[in-house]
C-alpha positions as a Markdown table, in Angstrom:
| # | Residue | x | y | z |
|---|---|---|---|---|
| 1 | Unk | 12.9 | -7.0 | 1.6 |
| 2 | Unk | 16.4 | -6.1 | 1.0 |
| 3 | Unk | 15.4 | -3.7 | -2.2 |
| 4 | Unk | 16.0 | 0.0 | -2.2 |
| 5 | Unk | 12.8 | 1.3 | -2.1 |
| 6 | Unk | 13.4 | 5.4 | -2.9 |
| 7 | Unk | 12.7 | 4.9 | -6.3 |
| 8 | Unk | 8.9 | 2.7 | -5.5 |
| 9 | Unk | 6.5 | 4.0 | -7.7 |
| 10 | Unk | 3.1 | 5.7 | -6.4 |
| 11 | Unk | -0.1 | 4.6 | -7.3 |
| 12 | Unk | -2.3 | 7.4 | -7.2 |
| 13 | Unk | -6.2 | 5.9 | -6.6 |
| 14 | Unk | -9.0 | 8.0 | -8.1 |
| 15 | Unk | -11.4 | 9.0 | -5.0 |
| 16 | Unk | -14.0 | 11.9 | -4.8 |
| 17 | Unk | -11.7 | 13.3 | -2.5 |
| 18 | Unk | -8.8 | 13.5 | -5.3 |
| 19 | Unk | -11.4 | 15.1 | -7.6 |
| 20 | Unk | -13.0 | 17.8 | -5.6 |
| 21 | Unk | -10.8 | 18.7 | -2.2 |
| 22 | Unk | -7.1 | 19.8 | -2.8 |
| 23 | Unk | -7.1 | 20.0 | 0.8 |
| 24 | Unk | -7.8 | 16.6 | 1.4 |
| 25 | Unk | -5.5 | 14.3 | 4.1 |
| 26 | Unk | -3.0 | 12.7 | 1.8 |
| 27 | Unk | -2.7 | 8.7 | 2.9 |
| 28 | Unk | -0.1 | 6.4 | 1.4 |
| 29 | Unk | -0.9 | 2.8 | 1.6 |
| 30 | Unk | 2.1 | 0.3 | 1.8 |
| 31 | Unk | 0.9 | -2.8 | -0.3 |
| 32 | Unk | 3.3 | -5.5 | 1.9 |
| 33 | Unk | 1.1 | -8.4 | 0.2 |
| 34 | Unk | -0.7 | -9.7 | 3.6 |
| 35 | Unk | -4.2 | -11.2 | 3.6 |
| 36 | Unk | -6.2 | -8.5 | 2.4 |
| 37 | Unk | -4.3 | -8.1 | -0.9 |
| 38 | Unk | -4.1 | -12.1 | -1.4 |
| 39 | Unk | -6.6 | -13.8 | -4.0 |
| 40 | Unk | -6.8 | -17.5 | -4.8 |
| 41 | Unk | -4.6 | -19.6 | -7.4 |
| 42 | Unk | -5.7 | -22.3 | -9.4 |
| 43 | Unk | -4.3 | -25.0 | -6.7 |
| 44 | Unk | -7.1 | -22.8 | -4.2 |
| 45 | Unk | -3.5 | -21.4 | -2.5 |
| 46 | Unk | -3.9 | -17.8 | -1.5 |
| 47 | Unk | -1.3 | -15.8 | -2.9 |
| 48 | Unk | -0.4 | -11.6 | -2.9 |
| 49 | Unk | -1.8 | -10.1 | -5.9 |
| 50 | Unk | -0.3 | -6.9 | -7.9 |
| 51 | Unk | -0.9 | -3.5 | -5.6 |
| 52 | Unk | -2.6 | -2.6 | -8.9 |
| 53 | Unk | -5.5 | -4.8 | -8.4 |
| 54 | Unk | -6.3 | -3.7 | -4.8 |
| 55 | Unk | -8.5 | -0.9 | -5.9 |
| 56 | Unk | -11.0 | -3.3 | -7.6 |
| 57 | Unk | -10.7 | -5.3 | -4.4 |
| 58 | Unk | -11.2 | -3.1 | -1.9 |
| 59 | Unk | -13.6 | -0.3 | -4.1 |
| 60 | Unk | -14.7 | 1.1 | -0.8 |
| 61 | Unk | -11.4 | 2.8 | -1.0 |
| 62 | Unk | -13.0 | 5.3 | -3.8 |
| 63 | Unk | -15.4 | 6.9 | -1.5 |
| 64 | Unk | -13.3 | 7.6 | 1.2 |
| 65 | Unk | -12.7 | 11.1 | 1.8 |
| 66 | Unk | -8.8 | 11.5 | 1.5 |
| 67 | Unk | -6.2 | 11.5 | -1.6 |
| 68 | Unk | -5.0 | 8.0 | -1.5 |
| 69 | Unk | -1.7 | 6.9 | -3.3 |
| 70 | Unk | -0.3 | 3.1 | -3.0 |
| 71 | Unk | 3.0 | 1.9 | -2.9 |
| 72 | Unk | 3.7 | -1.7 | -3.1 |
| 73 | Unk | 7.0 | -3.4 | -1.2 |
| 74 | Unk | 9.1 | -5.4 | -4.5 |
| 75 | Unk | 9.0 | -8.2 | -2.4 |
| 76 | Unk | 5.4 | -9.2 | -1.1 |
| 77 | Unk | 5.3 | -11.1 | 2.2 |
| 78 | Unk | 2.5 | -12.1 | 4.5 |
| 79 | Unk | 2.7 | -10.6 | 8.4 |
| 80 | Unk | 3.4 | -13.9 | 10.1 |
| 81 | Unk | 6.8 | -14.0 | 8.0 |
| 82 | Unk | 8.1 | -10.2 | 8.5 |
| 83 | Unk | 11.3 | -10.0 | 10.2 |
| 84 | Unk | 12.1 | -7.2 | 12.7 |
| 85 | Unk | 14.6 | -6.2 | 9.7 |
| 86 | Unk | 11.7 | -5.9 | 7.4 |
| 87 | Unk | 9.9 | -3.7 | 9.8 |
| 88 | Unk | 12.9 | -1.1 | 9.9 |
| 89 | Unk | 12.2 | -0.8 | 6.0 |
| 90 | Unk | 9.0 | -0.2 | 6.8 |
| 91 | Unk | 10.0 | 2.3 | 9.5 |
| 92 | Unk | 12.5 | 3.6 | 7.5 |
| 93 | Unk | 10.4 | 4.0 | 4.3 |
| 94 | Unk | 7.8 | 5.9 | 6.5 |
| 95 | Unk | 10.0 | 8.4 | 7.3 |
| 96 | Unk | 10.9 | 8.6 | 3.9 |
| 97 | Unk | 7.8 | 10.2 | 2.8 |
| 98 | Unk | 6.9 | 11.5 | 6.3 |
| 99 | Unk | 6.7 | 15.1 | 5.3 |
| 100 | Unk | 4.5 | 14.3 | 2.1 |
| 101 | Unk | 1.3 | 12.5 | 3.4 |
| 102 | Unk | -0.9 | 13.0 | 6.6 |
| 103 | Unk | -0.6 | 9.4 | 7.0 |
| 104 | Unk | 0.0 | 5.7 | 6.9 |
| 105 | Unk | -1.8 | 2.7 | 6.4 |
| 106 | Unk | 0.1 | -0.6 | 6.2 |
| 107 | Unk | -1.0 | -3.8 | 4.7 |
């Protein structure tokens, strides 16, 4: 994951939270491209899929009650290959945005 990762775009998700509480817990979800973002090929390999499609995934996402934005690594990689180097980006990219959200959800 050797990619500097200030400039990652955010992906803000619509939720009911976003359209009627202000207040609402802020979460940013780090899109690393593990199991639950992979869909199948057309060999039947699972592969990481675009952060973008996670929402139509996962649409249990839209009814929880926080303002959720996503941010997905440039490099995708599943768990059982992240290096303790990759999880100082992570570490590192956590504090980066620390101040902003109310928390973190990595997957």
């Amino acid at each position: 994951m050797p990619v500097p990762l200030a400039d990652l775009p955010l992906l803000t998700l619509p939720t009911a939270a976003e359209a009627t509480d202000a207040k609402a817990p802020r979460l940013l979800i780090i899109y690393t491209g593990g199991t639950v973002g992979m869909v199948v090929n057309n060999r039947g390999e699972l592969v990481p899929t675009h952060f973008g499609k996670l929402d139509r995934k996962l649409p249990e996402l839209r009814q929880l009650p926080y303002r959720l934005e996503l941010l997905a690594l440039p490099q995708l990689i599943d768990s059982s290959y992240v290096t303790p180097a990759d999880w100082l980006q992570l570490a590192q990219l956590i504090g980066q945005y620390y101040t902003k959200f109310d928390g973190f959800v990595v997957l």
